[in-house]
Amino acid sequence: MAVLWVEGFGLILPLPLFGVIPEATSVFVLPVVALMLFFVAALVSAFFVLPSVALGHWLAERRGSGRRGWWLVGAALLVLVFVGSLSLFVVASCEGGPVLGSWRDSLDWLLYASVFYCISIPAVLAAHNVVVRADAGYRVWSARQVLGYGSVALLVESLAVLWVLIVLG
């Protein structure tokens, strides 16, 4: 959950730079967004990250290859298909009509699913690392350490993205 929270802040903080949120209101909106981000990170952790880790470890044990990280990538994709299908069903039942009425709607849902998958894979791998370290008897990182190192990694990632935007722009 801490990894998702750090990533979420990394996505929220540069929004005034891109004009999504005006700078004057971002100071007042950011605390509310932080609370919402915490809630969303908790939901994603409970309904996507932890089931992905559990399914990945179960599949790896069934195949006899131990707890390898590459099993989690496929398991996360399977969980994403299940969660995405369930969310499409809920949206279709609330709207009372077809959700994927056109190619544009299908591509939008595919884009959202792809972004969700890419954002959540570091959290899945971090949870996998915690489980593997705990099973081996090593000390597990605290949420403070994850937030600290994640913030540093996010800063480096943000600077790299900013540099790419400057070079391309």
Tab-separated table of N, CA and C in Angstrom:
chain	number	residue	atom	x	y	z
A	1	MET	N	0.828	-1.178	0.000
A	1	MET	CA	0.000	0.000	0.000
A	1	MET	C	0.874	1.244	0.000
A	2	ALA	N	2.003	1.175	0.707
A	2	ALA	CA	2.907	2.323	0.749
A	2	ALA	C	3.510	2.606	-0.622
A	3	VAL	N	3.814	1.549	-1.370
A	3	VAL	CA	4.354	1.737	-2.719
A	3	VAL	C	3.328	2.432	-3.611
A	4	LEU	N	2.083	2.006	-3.518
A	4	LEU	CA	1.036	2.646	-4.318
A	4	LEU	C	0.833	4.098	-3.903
A	5	TRP	N	0.969	4.377	-2.611
A	5	TRP	CA	0.792	5.743	-2.136
A	5	TRP	C	1.896	6.644	-2.671
A	6	VAL	N	3.134	6.154	-2.644
A	6	VAL	CA	4.248	6.931	-3.190
A	6	VAL	C	4.058	7.158	-4.681
A	7	GLU	N	3.660	6.104	-5.408
A	7	GLU	CA	3.433	6.265	-6.843
A	7	GLU	C	2.297	7.235	-7.122
A	8	GLY	N	1.251	7.166	-6.317
A	8	GLY	CA	0.123	8.083	-6.498
A	8	GLY	C	0.522	9.525	-6.282
A	9	PHE	N	1.322	9.784	-5.257
A	9	PHE	CA	1.806	11.145	-5.055
A	9	PHE	C	2.693	11.587	-6.205
A	10	GLY	N	3.453	10.648	-6.738
A	10	GLY	CA	4.282	10.988	-7.890
A	10	GLY	C	3.460	11.363	-9.106
A	11	LEU	N	2.272	10.799	-9.212
A	11	LEU	CA	1.396	11.152	-10.323
A	11	LEU	C	0.609	12.430	-10.053
A	12	ILE	N	0.296	12.698	-8.780
A	12	ILE	CA	-0.529	13.847	-8.427
A	12	ILE	C	0.277	15.139	-8.386
A	13	LEU	N	1.489	15.093	-7.844
A	13	LEU	CA	2.258	16.323	-7.641
A	13	LEU	C	2.577	17.100	-8.917
A	14	PRO	N	2.886	16.446	-10.042
A	14	PRO	CA	3.183	17.252	-11.241
A	14	PRO	C	1.949	17.708	-12.016
A	15	LEU	N	0.746	17.417	-11.540
A	15	LEU	CA	-0.452	17.808	-12.282
A	15	LEU	C	-0.548	19.311	-12.530
A	16	PRO	N	-0.164	20.195	-11.576
A	16	PRO	CA	-0.193	21.629	-11.908
A	16	PRO	C	0.747	21.999	-13.056
A	17	LEU	N	1.846	21.244	-13.222
A	17	LEU	CA	2.763	21.528	-14.328
A	17	LEU	C	2.118	21.282	-15.686
A	18	PHE	N	1.231	20.307	-15.738
A	18	PHE	CA	0.582	19.965	-17.001
A	18	PHE	C	-0.764	20.649	-17.180
A	19	GLY	N	-1.140	21.486	-16.216
A	19	GLY	CA	-2.370	22.248	-16.340
A	19	GLY	C	-3.629	21.486	-15.995
A	20	VAL	N	-3.502	20.307	-15.405
A	20	VAL	CA	-4.680	19.534	-15.047
A	20	VAL	C	-5.381	20.183	-13.853
A	21	ILE	N	-4.604	20.582	-12.853
A	21	ILE	CA	-5.129	21.286	-11.683
A	21	ILE	C	-4.449	22.655	-11.658
A	22	PRO	N	-5.203	23.739	-11.611
A	22	PRO	CA	-4.560	25.048	-11.510
A	22	PRO	C	-3.731	25.138	-10.239
A	23	GLU	N	-2.630	25.880	-10.299
A	23	GLU	CA	-1.698	25.935	-9.184
A	23	GLU	C	-2.308	26.514	-7.924
A	24	ALA	N	-3.188	27.490	-8.031
A	24	ALA	CA	-3.755	28.122	-6.846
A	24	ALA	C	-4.630	27.155	-6.055
A	25	THR	N	-5.333	26.291	-6.735
A	25	THR	CA	-6.212	25.365	-6.017
A	25	THR	C	-5.506	24.086	-5.606
A	26	SER	N	-4.335	23.823	-6.146
A	26	SER	CA	-3.665	22.565	-5.820
A	26	SER	C	-3.247	22.516	-4.356
A	27	VAL	N	-2.977	23.663	-3.738
A	27	VAL	CA	-2.603	23.675	-2.332
A	27	VAL	C	-3.776	23.221	-1.464
A	28	PHE	N	-4.988	23.600	-1.852
A	28	PHE	CA	-6.159	23.231	-1.074
A	28	PHE	C	-6.691	21.848	-1.439
A	29	VAL	N	-6.457	21.438	-2.648
A	29	VAL	CA	-6.973	20.159	-3.125
A	29	VAL	C	-6.067	18.999	-2.712
A	30	LEU	N	-4.770	19.243	-2.581
A	30	LEU	CA	-3.815	18.171	-2.334
A	30	LEU	C	-4.088	17.382	-1.051
A	31	PRO	N	-4.448	17.981	0.087
A	31	PRO	CA	-4.758	17.144	1.266
A	31	PRO	C	-5.957	16.215	1.051
A	32	VAL	N	-6.965	16.697	0.365
A	32	VAL	CA	-8.128	15.852	0.082
A	32	VAL	C	-7.723	14.726	-0.869
A	33	VAL	N	-6.909	15.062	-1.847
A	33	VAL	CA	-6.436	14.050	-2.789
A	33	VAL	C	-5.569	13.018	-2.068
A	34	ALA	N	-4.774	13.460	-1.090
A	34	ALA	CA	-3.940	12.524	-0.332
A	34	ALA	C	-4.796	11.529	0.438
A	35	LEU	N	-5.878	11.987	1.034
A	35	LEU	CA	-6.775	11.068	1.744
A	35	LEU	C	-7.466	10.102	0.780
A	36	MET	N	-7.908	10.621	-0.362
A	36	MET	CA	-8.527	9.757	-1.363
A	36	MET	C	-7.518	8.749	-1.902
A	37	LEU	N	-6.282	9.201	-2.080
A	37	LEU	CA	-5.226	8.333	-2.576
A	37	LEU	C	-4.940	7.208	-1.584
A	38	PHE	N	-4.962	7.530	-0.302
A	38	PHE	CA	-4.773	6.519	0.726
A	38	PHE	C	-5.887	5.472	0.659
A	39	PHE	N	-7.118	5.912	0.490
A	39	PHE	CA	-8.257	5.010	0.385
A	39	PHE	C	-8.157	4.128	-0.858
A	40	VAL	N	-7.811	4.723	-1.981
A	40	VAL	CA	-7.683	3.963	-3.237
A	40	VAL	C	-6.523	2.969	-3.141
A	41	ALA	N	-5.409	3.394	-2.525
A	41	ALA	CA	-4.273	2.482	-2.367
A	41	ALA	C	-4.651	1.292	-1.491
A	42	ALA	N	-5.458	1.526	-0.469
A	42	ALA	CA	-5.913	0.427	0.378
A	42	ALA	C	-6.811	-0.532	-0.406
A	43	LEU	N	-7.708	0.016	-1.227
A	43	LEU	CA	-8.589	-0.840	-2.038
A	43	LEU	C	-7.798	-1.645	-3.064
A	44	VAL	N	-6.866	-0.990	-3.747
A	44	VAL	CA	-6.064	-1.686	-4.758
A	44	VAL	C	-5.213	-2.760	-4.095
A	45	SER	N	-4.668	-2.461	-2.918
A	45	SER	CA	-3.863	-3.458	-2.213
A	45	SER	C	-4.703	-4.671	-1.825
A	46	ALA	N	-5.911	-4.425	-1.341
A	46	ALA	CA	-6.750	-5.518	-0.871
A	46	ALA	C	-7.330	-6.351	-2.005
A	47	PHE	N	-7.693	-5.695	-3.111
A	47	PHE	CA	-8.408	-6.412	-4.168
A	47	PHE	C	-7.576	-6.724	-5.400
A	48	PHE	N	-6.351	-6.204	-5.484
A	48	PHE	CA	-5.529	-6.520	-6.646
A	48	PHE	C	-4.141	-7.022	-6.264
A	49	VAL	N	-3.423	-6.277	-5.428
A	49	VAL	CA	-2.030	-6.620	-5.132
A	49	VAL	C	-1.939	-7.932	-4.359
A	50	LEU	N	-2.653	-8.042	-3.259
A	50	LEU	CA	-2.554	-9.250	-2.445
A	50	LEU	C	-3.088	-10.491	-3.162
A	51	PRO	N	-4.224	-10.413	-3.892
A	51	PRO	CA	-4.621	-11.600	-4.665
A	51	PRO	C	-3.617	-11.968	-5.763
A	52	SER	N	-2.979	-10.970	-6.367
A	52	SER	CA	-1.970	-11.255	-7.393
A	52	SER	C	-0.780	-11.991	-6.796
A	53	VAL	N	-0.332	-11.549	-5.626
A	53	VAL	CA	0.796	-12.210	-4.967
A	53	VAL	C	0.404	-13.630	-4.555
A	54	ALA	N	-0.773	-13.782	-3.986
A	54	ALA	CA	-1.216	-15.115	-3.560
A	54	ALA	C	-1.348	-16.065	-4.749
A	55	LEU	N	-1.942	-15.585	-5.850
A	55	LEU	CA	-2.085	-16.423	-7.037
A	55	LEU	C	-0.729	-16.739	-7.659
A	56	GLY	N	0.158	-15.754	-7.720
A	56	GLY	CA	1.497	-15.986	-8.268
A	56	GLY	C	2.282	-17.009	-7.466
A	57	HIS	N	2.210	-16.934	-6.145
A	57	HIS	CA	2.912	-17.911	-5.314
A	57	HIS	C	2.272	-19.283	-5.426
A	58	TRP	N	0.954	-19.320	-5.511
A	58	TRP	CA	0.270	-20.602	-5.661
A	58	TRP	C	0.651	-21.266	-6.984
A	59	LEU	N	0.648	-20.484	-8.069
A	59	LEU	CA	1.024	-21.038	-9.381
A	59	LEU	C	2.475	-21.498	-9.389
A	60	ALA	N	3.356	-20.735	-8.762
A	60	ALA	CA	4.775	-21.107	-8.736
A	60	ALA	C	4.990	-22.385	-7.933
A	61	GLU	N	4.272	-22.528	-6.833
A	61	GLU	CA	4.415	-23.749	-6.035
A	61	GLU	C	3.854	-24.961	-6.770
A	62	ARG	N	2.783	-24.772	-7.535
A	62	ARG	CA	2.201	-25.880	-8.294
A	62	ARG	C	3.149	-26.343	-9.397
A	63	ARG	N	3.891	-25.428	-9.974
A	63	ARG	CA	4.833	-25.771	-11.041
A	63	ARG	C	6.179	-26.226	-10.486
A	64	GLY	N	6.398	-26.051	-9.188
A	64	GLY	CA	7.632	-26.515	-8.569
A	64	GLY	C	8.827	-25.616	-8.817
A	65	SER	N	8.602	-24.371	-9.167
A	65	SER	CA	9.733	-23.487	-9.465
A	65	SER	C	10.037	-22.516	-8.332
A	66	GLY	N	9.446	-22.717	-7.177
A	66	GLY	CA	9.706	-21.809	-6.063
A	66	GLY	C	8.980	-20.492	-6.267
A	67	ARG	N	9.276	-19.572	-5.419
A	67	ARG	CA	8.610	-18.267	-5.496
A	67	ARG	C	9.447	-17.316	-6.341
A	68	ARG	N	9.275	-17.402	-7.606
A	68	ARG	CA	9.970	-16.534	-8.541
A	68	ARG	C	9.114	-15.320	-8.866
A	69	GLY	N	9.747	-14.180	-9.092
A	69	GLY	CA	9.028	-12.944	-9.365
A	69	GLY	C	8.302	-12.933	-10.693
A	70	TRP	N	8.785	-13.700	-11.655
A	70	TRP	CA	8.159	-13.634	-12.976
A	70	TRP	C	6.792	-14.294	-12.990
A	71	TRP	N	6.483	-15.156	-12.017
A	71	TRP	CA	5.153	-15.722	-11.926
A	71	TRP	C	4.126	-14.657	-11.558
A	72	LEU	N	4.579	-13.643	-10.853
A	72	LEU	CA	3.672	-12.593	-10.398
A	72	LEU	C	3.171	-11.734	-11.544
A	73	VAL	N	3.986	-11.570	-12.566
A	73	VAL	CA	3.580	-10.741	-13.705
A	73	VAL	C	2.372	-11.374	-14.404
A	74	GLY	N	2.431	-12.659	-14.635
A	74	GLY	CA	1.305	-13.353	-15.251
A	74	GLY	C	0.096	-13.441	-14.329
A	75	ALA	N	0.351	-13.678	-13.041
A	75	ALA	CA	-0.755	-13.750	-12.084
A	75	ALA	C	-1.451	-12.401	-11.963
A	76	ALA	N	-0.672	-11.321	-11.974
A	76	ALA	CA	-1.276	-9.985	-11.913
A	76	ALA	C	-2.122	-9.725	-13.151
A	77	LEU	N	-1.681	-10.229	-14.294
A	77	LEU	CA	-2.477	-10.070	-15.512
A	77	LEU	C	-3.794	-10.844	-15.412
A	78	LEU	N	-3.746	-12.044	-14.856
A	78	LEU	CA	-4.976	-12.820	-14.672
A	78	LEU	C	-5.932	-12.129	-13.696
A	79	VAL	N	-5.390	-11.609	-12.609
A	79	VAL	CA	-6.233	-10.903	-11.641
A	79	VAL	C	-6.789	-9.631	-12.268
A	80	LEU	N	-5.989	-8.950	-13.094
A	80	LEU	CA	-6.463	-7.750	-13.775
A	80	LEU	C	-7.620	-8.069	-14.717
A	81	VAL	N	-7.533	-9.175	-15.421
A	81	VAL	CA	-8.632	-9.572	-16.306
A	81	VAL	C	-9.893	-9.835	-15.488
A	82	PHE	N	-9.733	-10.500	-14.353
A	82	PHE	CA	-10.892	-10.781	-13.501
A	82	PHE	C	-11.480	-9.497	-12.917
A	83	VAL	N	-10.624	-8.656	-12.340
A	83	VAL	CA	-11.098	-7.405	-11.730
A	83	VAL	C	-11.660	-6.473	-12.803
A	84	GLY	N	-11.009	-6.407	-13.969
A	84	GLY	CA	-11.509	-5.569	-15.057
A	84	GLY	C	-12.856	-6.045	-15.571
A	85	SER	N	-13.015	-7.359	-15.698
A	85	SER	CA	-14.303	-7.901	-16.137
A	85	SER	C	-15.391	-7.620	-15.112
A	86	LEU	N	-15.044	-7.753	-13.853
A	86	LEU	CA	-16.004	-7.468	-12.797
A	86	LEU	C	-16.397	-5.990	-12.794
A	87	SER	N	-15.424	-5.102	-12.991
A	87	SER	CA	-15.747	-3.669	-13.028
A	87	SER	C	-16.576	-3.323	-14.268
A	88	LEU	N	-16.302	-3.954	-15.405
A	88	LEU	CA	-17.125	-3.733	-16.593
A	88	LEU	C	-18.566	-4.192	-16.356
A	89	PHE	N	-18.712	-5.316	-15.662
A	89	PHE	CA	-20.047	-5.812	-15.345
A	89	PHE	C	-20.789	-4.845	-14.421
A	90	VAL	N	-20.096	-4.309	-13.428
A	90	VAL	CA	-20.732	-3.361	-12.505
A	90	VAL	C	-21.132	-2.082	-13.234
A	91	VAL	N	-20.247	-1.566	-14.082
A	91	VAL	CA	-20.563	-0.345	-14.838
A	91	VAL	C	-21.723	-0.596	-15.793
A	92	ALA	N	-21.738	-1.751	-16.438
A	92	ALA	CA	-22.829	-2.067	-17.367
A	92	ALA	C	-24.157	-2.195	-16.632
A	93	SER	N	-24.138	-2.769	-15.436
A	93	SER	CA	-25.386	-2.905	-14.696
A	93	SER	C	-25.870	-1.560	-14.157
A	94	CYS	N	-24.957	-0.660	-13.838
A	94	CYS	CA	-25.357	0.673	-13.355
A	94	CYS	C	-25.874	1.552	-14.489
A	95	GLU	N	-25.260	1.441	-15.667
A	95	GLU	CA	-25.671	2.270	-16.804
A	95	GLU	C	-26.867	1.681	-17.540
A	96	GLY	N	-27.071	0.406	-17.412
A	96	GLY	CA	-28.206	-0.235	-18.063
A	96	GLY	C	-28.025	-0.444	-19.549
A	97	GLY	N	-26.814	-0.398	-20.022
A	97	GLY	CA	-26.566	-0.589	-21.441
A	97	GLY	C	-25.175	-1.125	-21.679
A	98	PRO	N	-24.799	-1.253	-22.943
A	98	PRO	CA	-23.458	-1.770	-23.230
A	98	PRO	C	-22.383	-0.755	-22.858
A	99	VAL	N	-21.333	-1.248	-22.245
A	99	VAL	CA	-20.217	-0.391	-21.852
A	99	VAL	C	-19.243	-0.231	-23.005
A	100	LEU	N	-19.031	-1.300	-23.724
A	100	LEU	CA	-18.089	-1.277	-24.838
A	100	LEU	C	-18.871	-1.172	-26.148
A	101	GLY	N	-19.520	-0.027	-26.345
A	101	GLY	CA	-20.360	0.160	-27.511
A	101	GLY	C	-19.585	0.437	-28.783
A	102	SER	N	-18.372	0.961	-28.653
A	102	SER	CA	-17.589	1.291	-29.847
A	102	SER	C	-16.140	0.883	-29.621
A	103	TRP	N	-15.363	1.005	-30.692
A	103	TRP	CA	-13.941	0.691	-30.590
A	103	TRP	C	-13.240	1.670	-29.666
A	104	ARG	N	-13.689	2.903	-29.683
A	104	ARG	CA	-13.071	3.919	-28.822
A	104	ARG	C	-13.272	3.580	-27.344
A	105	ASP	N	-14.459	3.109	-26.990
A	105	ASP	CA	-14.704	2.692	-25.614
A	105	ASP	C	-13.812	1.512	-25.230
A	106	SER	N	-13.670	0.572	-26.143
A	106	SER	CA	-12.817	-0.591	-25.881
A	106	SER	C	-11.369	-0.184	-25.707
A	107	LEU	N	-10.903	0.719	-26.561
A	107	LEU	CA	-9.522	1.179	-26.448
A	107	LEU	C	-9.308	2.001	-25.173
A	108	ASP	N	-10.317	2.764	-24.757
A	108	ASP	CA	-10.205	3.508	-23.498
A	108	ASP	C	-10.073	2.557	-22.313
A	109	TRP	N	-10.910	1.524	-22.269
A	109	TRP	CA	-10.814	0.557	-21.186
A	109	TRP	C	-9.484	-0.175	-21.227
A	110	LEU	N	-9.000	-0.501	-22.409
A	110	LEU	CA	-7.700	-1.166	-22.533
A	110	LEU	C	-6.575	-0.259	-22.060
A	111	LEU	N	-6.661	1.029	-22.379
A	111	LEU	CA	-5.659	1.986	-21.919
A	111	LEU	C	-5.679	2.103	-20.400
A	112	TYR	N	-6.868	2.210	-19.818
A	112	TYR	CA	-6.976	2.294	-18.363
A	112	TYR	C	-6.412	1.040	-17.699
A	113	ALA	N	-6.739	-0.116	-18.249
A	113	ALA	CA	-6.234	-1.371	-17.686
A	113	ALA	C	-4.716	-1.457	-17.801
A	114	SER	N	-4.168	-1.011	-18.920
A	114	SER	CA	-2.712	-1.039	-19.108
A	114	SER	C	-2.007	-0.117	-18.123
A	115	VAL	N	-2.539	1.077	-17.943
A	115	VAL	CA	-1.940	2.020	-16.993
A	115	VAL	C	-2.047	1.468	-15.572
A	116	PHE	N	-3.195	0.925	-15.224
A	116	PHE	CA	-3.388	0.338	-13.903
A	116	PHE	C	-2.401	-0.797	-13.676
A	117	TYR	N	-2.204	-1.628	-14.672
A	117	TYR	CA	-1.279	-2.753	-14.564
A	117	TYR	C	0.150	-2.259	-14.365
A	118	CYS	N	0.569	-1.285	-15.162
A	118	CYS	CA	1.941	-0.777	-15.061
A	118	CYS	C	2.197	-0.074	-13.729
A	119	ILE	N	1.196	0.617	-13.228
A	119	ILE	CA	1.365	1.309	-11.954
A	119	ILE	C	1.388	0.326	-10.790
A	120	SER	N	0.639	-0.748	-10.883
A	120	SER	CA	0.518	-1.654	-9.742
A	120	SER	C	1.580	-2.750	-9.694
A	121	ILE	N	2.291	-2.997	-10.771
A	121	ILE	CA	3.312	-4.050	-10.765
A	121	ILE	C	4.413	-3.793	-9.734
A	122	PRO	N	4.924	-2.565	-9.555
A	122	PRO	CA	5.908	-2.378	-8.475
A	122	PRO	C	5.364	-2.726	-7.096
A	123	ALA	N	4.096	-2.448	-6.850
A	123	ALA	CA	3.504	-2.813	-5.560
A	123	ALA	C	3.396	-4.324	-5.415
A	124	VAL	N	3.067	-5.012	-6.495
A	124	VAL	CA	2.981	-6.477	-6.454
A	124	VAL	C	4.365	-7.073	-6.183
A	125	LEU	N	5.377	-6.549	-6.851
A	125	LEU	CA	6.734	-7.063	-6.636
A	125	LEU	C	7.246	-6.721	-5.242
A	126	ALA	N	6.879	-5.552	-4.706
A	126	ALA	CA	7.275	-5.190	-3.340
A	126	ALA	C	6.606	-6.113	-2.325
A	127	ALA	N	5.329	-6.431	-2.536
A	127	ALA	CA	4.642	-7.355	-1.627
A	127	ALA	C	5.249	-8.751	-1.730
A	128	HIS	N	5.614	-9.157	-2.927
A	128	HIS	CA	6.279	-10.450	-3.119
A	128	HIS	C	7.604	-10.474	-2.358
A	129	ASN	N	8.361	-9.388	-2.452
A	129	ASN	CA	9.645	-9.301	-1.762
A	129	ASN	C	9.457	-9.395	-0.249
A	130	VAL	N	8.412	-8.762	0.264
A	130	VAL	CA	8.135	-8.823	1.704
A	130	VAL	C	7.823	-10.255	2.123
A	131	VAL	N	7.007	-10.943	1.344
A	131	VAL	CA	6.639	-12.327	1.688
A	131	VAL	C	7.859	-13.239	1.633
A	132	VAL	N	8.676	-13.093	0.605
A	132	VAL	CA	9.857	-13.946	0.462
A	132	VAL	C	10.848	-13.679	1.599
A	133	ARG	N	11.067	-12.418	1.938
A	133	ARG	CA	11.996	-12.078	3.029
A	133	ARG	C	11.464	-12.578	4.368
A	134	ALA	N	10.160	-12.456	4.594
A	134	ALA	CA	9.593	-12.920	5.864
A	134	ALA	C	9.685	-14.437	5.966
A	135	ASP	N	9.460	-15.150	4.872
A	135	ASP	CA	9.556	-16.610	4.890
A	135	ASP	C	10.994	-17.081	5.110
A	136	ALA	N	11.955	-16.303	4.628
A	136	ALA	CA	13.361	-16.661	4.802
A	136	ALA	C	13.889	-16.277	6.183
A	137	GLY	N	13.092	-15.556	6.954
A	137	GLY	CA	13.505	-15.188	8.300
A	137	GLY	C	14.242	-13.867	8.392
A	138	TYR	N	14.294	-13.123	7.302
A	138	TYR	CA	14.959	-11.819	7.326
A	138	TYR	C	14.006	-10.747	7.826
A	139	ARG	N	14.595	-9.619	8.214
A	139	ARG	CA	13.797	-8.494	8.674
A	139	ARG	C	13.082	-7.869	7.482
A	140	VAL	N	11.833	-7.513	7.695
A	140	VAL	CA	11.010	-6.924	6.642
A	140	VAL	C	11.052	-5.406	6.791
A	141	TRP	N	11.111	-4.709	5.662
A	141	TRP	CA	11.139	-3.251	5.702
A	141	TRP	C	9.849	-2.705	6.282
A	142	SER	N	9.979	-1.639	7.013
A	142	SER	CA	8.790	-0.979	7.546
A	142	SER	C	8.187	-0.077	6.469
A	143	ALA	N	6.967	0.375	6.724
A	143	ALA	CA	6.315	1.280	5.774
A	143	ALA	C	7.100	2.580	5.658
A	144	ARG	N	7.748	3.009	6.745
A	144	ARG	CA	8.550	4.237	6.707
A	144	ARG	C	9.721	4.078	5.739
A	145	GLN	N	10.380	2.930	5.751
A	145	GLN	CA	11.486	2.707	4.828
A	145	GLN	C	10.999	2.628	3.383
A	146	VAL	N	9.863	1.975	3.169
A	146	VAL	CA	9.308	1.896	1.813
A	146	VAL	C	8.970	3.287	1.301
A	147	LEU	N	8.325	4.095	2.166
A	147	LEU	CA	7.989	5.464	1.761
A	147	LEU	C	9.238	6.290	1.510
A	148	GLY	N	10.260	6.121	2.337
A	148	GLY	CA	11.491	6.893	2.166
A	148	GLY	C	12.225	6.533	0.889
A	149	TYR	N	12.530	5.249	0.714
A	149	TYR	CA	13.235	4.826	-0.490
A	149	TYR	C	12.375	4.987	-1.739
A	150	GLY	N	11.068	4.763	-1.584
A	150	GLY	CA	10.161	4.957	-2.715
A	150	GLY	C	10.109	6.408	-3.140
A	151	SER	N	10.171	7.325	-2.172
A	151	SER	CA	10.174	8.750	-2.512
A	151	SER	C	11.433	9.134	-3.271
A	152	VAL	N	12.567	8.577	-2.842
A	152	VAL	CA	13.819	8.860	-3.550
A	152	VAL	C	13.763	8.293	-4.969
A	153	ALA	N	13.292	7.064	-5.109
A	153	ALA	CA	13.161	6.465	-6.438
A	153	ALA	C	12.175	7.243	-7.295
A	154	LEU	N	11.099	7.706	-6.680
A	154	LEU	CA	10.108	8.483	-7.408
A	154	LEU	C	10.674	9.828	-7.848
A	155	LEU	N	11.495	10.440	-7.013
A	155	LEU	CA	12.137	11.696	-7.385
A	155	LEU	C	13.050	11.491	-8.583
A	156	VAL	N	13.834	10.425	-8.559
A	156	VAL	CA	14.711	10.131	-9.700
A	156	VAL	C	13.878	9.868	-10.951
A	157	GLU	N	12.796	9.105	-10.806
A	157	GLU	CA	11.923	8.824	-11.943
A	157	GLU	C	11.279	10.096	-12.475
A	158	SER	N	10.822	10.969	-11.588
A	158	SER	CA	10.204	12.226	-12.009
A	158	SER	C	11.194	13.125	-12.725
A	159	LEU	N	12.418	13.189	-12.214
A	159	LEU	CA	13.438	13.996	-12.883
A	159	LEU	C	13.768	13.429	-14.258
A	160	ALA	N	13.784	12.110	-14.376
A	160	ALA	CA	14.037	11.495	-15.684
A	160	ALA	C	12.908	11.802	-16.658
A	161	VAL	N	11.669	11.720	-16.193
A	161	VAL	CA	10.536	12.035	-17.061
A	161	VAL	C	10.554	13.504	-17.456
A	162	LEU	N	10.869	14.386	-16.505
A	162	LEU	CA	10.965	15.811	-16.798
A	162	LEU	C	12.072	16.079	-17.813
A	163	TRP	N	13.196	15.397	-17.674
A	163	TRP	CA	14.303	15.570	-18.615
A	163	TRP	C	13.894	15.107	-20.011
A	164	VAL	N	13.185	13.962	-20.076
A	164	VAL	CA	12.708	13.467	-21.384
A	164	VAL	C	11.722	14.456	-22.005
A	165	LEU	N	10.846	15.018	-21.188
A	165	LEU	CA	9.898	16.012	-21.713
A	165	LEU	C	10.600	17.265	-22.210
A	166	ILE	N	11.656	17.669	-21.522
A	166	ILE	CA	12.408	18.852	-21.969
A	166	ILE	C	13.131	18.548	-23.266
A	167	VAL	N	13.716	17.356	-23.358
A	167	VAL	CA	14.450	17.004	-24.573
A	167	VAL	C	13.499	16.860	-25.758
A	168	LEU	N	12.336	16.242	-25.529
A	168	LEU	CA	11.376	16.064	-26.614
A	168	LEU	C	10.608	17.350	-26.935
A	169	GLY	N	10.458	18.218	-25.927
A	169	GLY	CA	9.607	19.390	-26.086
A	169	GLY	C	10.271	20.522	-26.730
